[in-house]
Tab-separated table of C-alpha atoms in Angstrom:
chain	number	residue	atom	x	y	z
A	1	UNK	CA	0.025	-0.006	0.024
A	2	UNK	CA	1.236	3.418	-0.737
A	3	UNK	CA	1.587	6.055	2.057
A	4	UNK	CA	-1.394	8.031	0.809
A	5	UNK	CA	-3.387	4.818	0.956
A	6	UNK	CA	-2.513	4.267	4.424
A	7	UNK	CA	-3.638	7.936	5.283
A	8	UNK	CA	-7.101	7.322	3.620
A	9	UNK	CA	-7.435	4.246	5.857
A	10	UNK	CA	-6.434	6.035	8.952
A	11	UNK	CA	-9.002	8.632	8.048
A	12	UNK	CA	-11.568	5.973	7.752
A	13	UNK	CA	-10.745	4.538	11.023
A	14	UNK	CA	-11.060	7.901	12.505
A	15	UNK	CA	-14.454	8.496	11.016
A	16	UNK	CA	-15.743	5.004	12.233
A	17	UNK	CA	-14.456	5.587	15.767
A	18	UNK	CA	-16.085	9.163	15.741
A	19	UNK	CA	-19.393	7.539	14.760
A	20	UNK	CA	-19.257	4.857	17.501
A	21	UNK	CA	-18.769	7.577	20.311
A	22	UNK	CA	-21.569	8.887	22.483
A	23	UNK	CA	-22.276	12.441	21.944
A	24	UNK	CA	-23.785	12.836	25.502
A	25	UNK	CA	-20.689	12.016	27.189
A	26	UNK	CA	-18.653	14.732	25.348
A	27	UNK	CA	-21.419	17.143	26.348
A	28	UNK	CA	-20.968	16.076	29.954
A	29	UNK	CA	-17.308	16.915	29.740
A	30	UNK	CA	-18.068	20.293	28.059
A	31	UNK	CA	-20.449	21.035	31.009
A	32	UNK	CA	-17.742	19.888	33.511
A	33	UNK	CA	-15.213	22.079	32.069
A	34	UNK	CA	-17.493	25.222	31.959
A	35	UNK	CA	-18.680	24.534	35.713
A	36	UNK	CA	-14.902	24.225	36.728
A	37	UNK	CA	-12.778	26.506	38.738
A	38	UNK	CA	-9.713	25.259	37.138
A	39	UNK	CA	-8.932	22.406	34.593
A	40	UNK	CA	-6.199	20.069	35.191
A	41	UNK	CA	-5.184	17.678	32.788
A	42	UNK	CA	-3.021	14.371	32.555
A	43	UNK	CA	-2.034	11.775	30.319
A	44	UNK	CA	1.022	9.454	29.889
A	45	UNK	CA	3.178	8.872	26.781
A	46	UNK	CA	1.423	10.072	23.616
A	47	UNK	CA	-1.948	10.534	25.505
A	48	UNK	CA	0.059	13.090	27.550
A	49	UNK	CA	1.220	15.085	24.601
A	50	UNK	CA	-2.496	15.342	23.467
A	51	UNK	CA	-3.588	16.608	27.018
A	52	UNK	CA	-0.801	19.334	26.603
A	53	UNK	CA	-2.404	20.403	23.247
A	54	UNK	CA	-5.840	20.586	24.783
A	55	UNK	CA	-4.540	22.643	27.763
A	56	UNK	CA	-3.017	24.979	25.326
A	57	UNK	CA	-6.211	25.677	23.387
A	58	UNK	CA	-8.270	26.075	26.692
A	59	UNK	CA	-5.673	28.587	27.473
A	60	UNK	CA	-6.408	30.360	23.980
A	61	UNK	CA	-9.833	30.456	25.124
A	62	UNK	CA	-9.198	32.319	28.434
A	63	UNK	CA	-9.885	29.298	30.599
A	64	UNK	CA	-7.463	28.375	33.711
A	65	UNK	CA	-5.973	24.995	32.529
A	66	UNK	CA	-2.807	23.267	33.606
A	67	UNK	CA	-1.103	20.129	32.960
A	68	UNK	CA	-0.284	17.833	35.892
A	69	UNK	CA	3.431	17.586	36.301
A	70	UNK	CA	4.520	21.065	34.963
A	71	UNK	CA	6.397	23.324	37.417
A	72	UNK	CA	3.610	26.017	37.274
A	73	UNK	CA	0.687	23.671	37.971
A	74	UNK	CA	-1.134	24.668	41.102
A	75	UNK	CA	-2.664	22.475	43.685
A	76	UNK	CA	-6.091	20.714	42.766
A	77	UNK	CA	-8.882	21.806	44.660
A	78	UNK	CA	-12.587	21.127	45.438
A	79	UNK	CA	-14.537	22.669	42.408
A	80	UNK	CA	-11.694	21.873	39.681
A	81	UNK	CA	-11.978	19.329	37.218
A	82	UNK	CA	-9.249	16.692	36.419
A	83	UNK	CA	-9.214	15.283	32.982
A	84	UNK	CA	-7.237	12.139	32.393
A	85	UNK	CA	-6.662	10.521	28.914
A	86	UNK	CA	-5.726	6.964	29.294
A	87	UNK	CA	-6.355	4.018	26.687
A	88	UNK	CA	-6.490	1.253	29.222
A	89	UNK	CA	-7.585	3.218	32.383
A	90	UNK	CA	-5.084	1.372	34.249
A	91	UNK	CA	-1.639	3.289	34.021
A	92	UNK	CA	-0.734	3.260	37.780
A	93	UNK	CA	0.654	6.865	37.775
A	94	UNK	CA	-2.688	8.006	36.457
A	95	UNK	CA	-4.716	5.837	38.795
A	96	UNK	CA	-2.924	7.228	41.685
A	97	UNK	CA	-3.707	10.718	40.432
A	98	UNK	CA	-7.256	9.991	39.971
A	99	UNK	CA	-7.810	8.499	43.339
A	100	UNK	CA	-5.825	11.732	44.880
A	101	UNK	CA	-8.304	13.844	42.870
A	102	UNK	CA	-11.340	12.100	44.062
A	103	UNK	CA	-10.124	12.355	47.719
A	104	UNK	CA	-9.839	16.205	47.508
A	105	UNK	CA	-13.215	16.452	46.005
A	106	UNK	CA	-12.417	17.482	42.541
A	107	UNK	CA	-14.689	16.304	39.574
A	108	UNK	CA	-12.808	13.579	37.666
A	109	UNK	CA	-13.225	12.896	33.810
A	110	UNK	CA	-11.898	9.887	32.193
A	111	UNK	CA	-11.393	9.486	28.424
A	112	UNK	CA	-10.539	5.981	27.867
A	113	UNK	CA	-11.117	2.781	25.817
A	114	UNK	CA	-12.100	0.947	28.956
A	115	UNK	CA	-14.903	2.588	30.912
A	116	UNK	CA	-14.938	-0.231	33.486
A	117	UNK	CA	-11.308	0.335	34.138
A	118	UNK	CA	-10.000	1.478	37.655
A	119	UNK	CA	-9.926	5.151	36.205
A	120	UNK	CA	-13.198	4.752	34.471
A	121	UNK	CA	-14.724	3.599	37.849
A	122	UNK	CA	-13.316	6.349	39.788
A	123	UNK	CA	-14.467	8.962	37.352
A	124	UNK	CA	-17.679	11.162	37.506
A	125	UNK	CA	-17.621	11.607	33.718
A	126	UNK	CA	-16.586	8.797	31.244
A	127	UNK	CA	-16.008	9.456	27.521
A	128	UNK	CA	-15.512	6.211	25.969
A	129	UNK	CA	-13.299	6.020	22.683
A	130	UNK	CA	-13.949	2.804	20.971
A	131	UNK	CA	-10.547	1.784	19.722
A	132	UNK	CA	-7.992	-0.912	19.965
A	133	UNK	CA	-5.999	-1.261	22.698
A	134	UNK	CA	-2.214	-0.833	23.009
A	135	UNK	CA	-1.657	-4.547	23.296
A	136	UNK	CA	-3.855	-4.912	20.102
A	137	UNK	CA	-6.801	-6.592	21.937
A	138	UNK	CA	-9.734	-6.307	19.548
A	139	UNK	CA	-12.436	-4.293	21.132
A	140	UNK	CA	-14.606	-4.384	18.291
A	141	UNK	CA	-12.858	-1.535	16.367
A	142	UNK	CA	-9.826	-3.099	14.782
A	143	UNK	CA	-6.938	-0.843	13.527
A	144	UNK	CA	-4.240	-1.310	10.877
A	145	UNK	CA	-2.157	1.096	13.140
A	146	UNK	CA	0.288	0.105	15.775
A	147	UNK	CA	-0.424	-0.083	19.566
A	148	UNK	CA	-2.709	2.971	20.710
A	149	UNK	CA	-2.442	5.056	17.637
A	150	UNK	CA	-5.976	5.065	16.918
A	151	UNK	CA	-7.020	6.116	20.484
A	152	UNK	CA	-4.391	8.590	20.719
A	153	UNK	CA	-5.595	10.270	17.515
A	154	UNK	CA	-9.230	10.075	18.458
A	155	UNK	CA	-8.375	11.518	21.782
A	156	UNK	CA	-6.816	14.736	20.022
A	157	UNK	CA	-9.776	14.857	17.782
A	158	UNK	CA	-12.124	14.511	20.701
A	159	UNK	CA	-10.253	17.332	22.623
A	160	UNK	CA	-10.332	19.612	19.625
A	161	UNK	CA	-13.997	18.878	19.223
A	162	UNK	CA	-14.614	19.875	22.734
A	163	UNK	CA	-12.725	23.147	22.213
A	164	UNK	CA	-15.067	23.895	19.319
A	165	UNK	CA	-18.043	23.012	21.565
A	166	UNK	CA	-16.821	25.462	24.247
A	167	UNK	CA	-16.111	28.148	21.464
A	168	UNK	CA	-19.726	27.857	20.414
A	169	UNK	CA	-21.162	28.048	24.190
A	170	UNK	CA	-18.895	30.991	24.873
A	171	UNK	CA	-19.606	32.795	21.704
A	172	UNK	CA	-15.967	32.671	20.729
A	173	UNK	CA	-14.120	32.334	17.313
A	174	UNK	CA	-10.646	31.730	16.163
A	175	UNK	CA	-9.789	35.449	15.893
A	176	UNK	CA	-10.905	35.989	19.634
A	177	UNK	CA	-8.605	33.257	20.532
A	178	UNK	CA	-5.629	34.291	18.485
A	179	UNK	CA	-5.165	37.402	20.768
A	180	UNK	CA	-4.098	34.771	23.469
A	181	UNK	CA	-1.681	33.019	21.198
A	182	UNK	CA	2.311	33.425	22.092
A	183	UNK	CA	3.647	36.315	20.405
A	184	UNK	CA	7.259	36.429	21.796
A	185	UNK	CA	8.796	35.012	18.639
């Protein structure tokens, strides 16, 4: 197969995955973000990169987002939302963070392949992304891509879609957000 054919197949996989997702779950996430004082995000590996890009866009919107583990991240408090992206829902460091967030009284949102995982069971909101697991386990939505690629790509698209919905709800557009874009270059 040529590279462009792989690209087309990846796009087909992403469309199929999006069609299998539950829109009510993502609306709950949007509402949770709008109701929160601060938004803290976390993920491990590539999912962590997706969380960072999500935090950046929320900052462009004028929200108060932070990435767990960064030096400027404040403490999590009651009334905040902790959003964790984890395909398996079992990553030990993320499980510990979700448990801590619950003990503080923060709202926990999980975006995962496995809604019945440890993190999924701790979460107040679960957004299920029906994708192949990192180990290749067939969850009913097989991918030609290696490991958790379909989940990670779908995670980014979900985060970007949440941004679009937040923009709509707040009456914002790209021009209003651009004013908060870094301009020190």
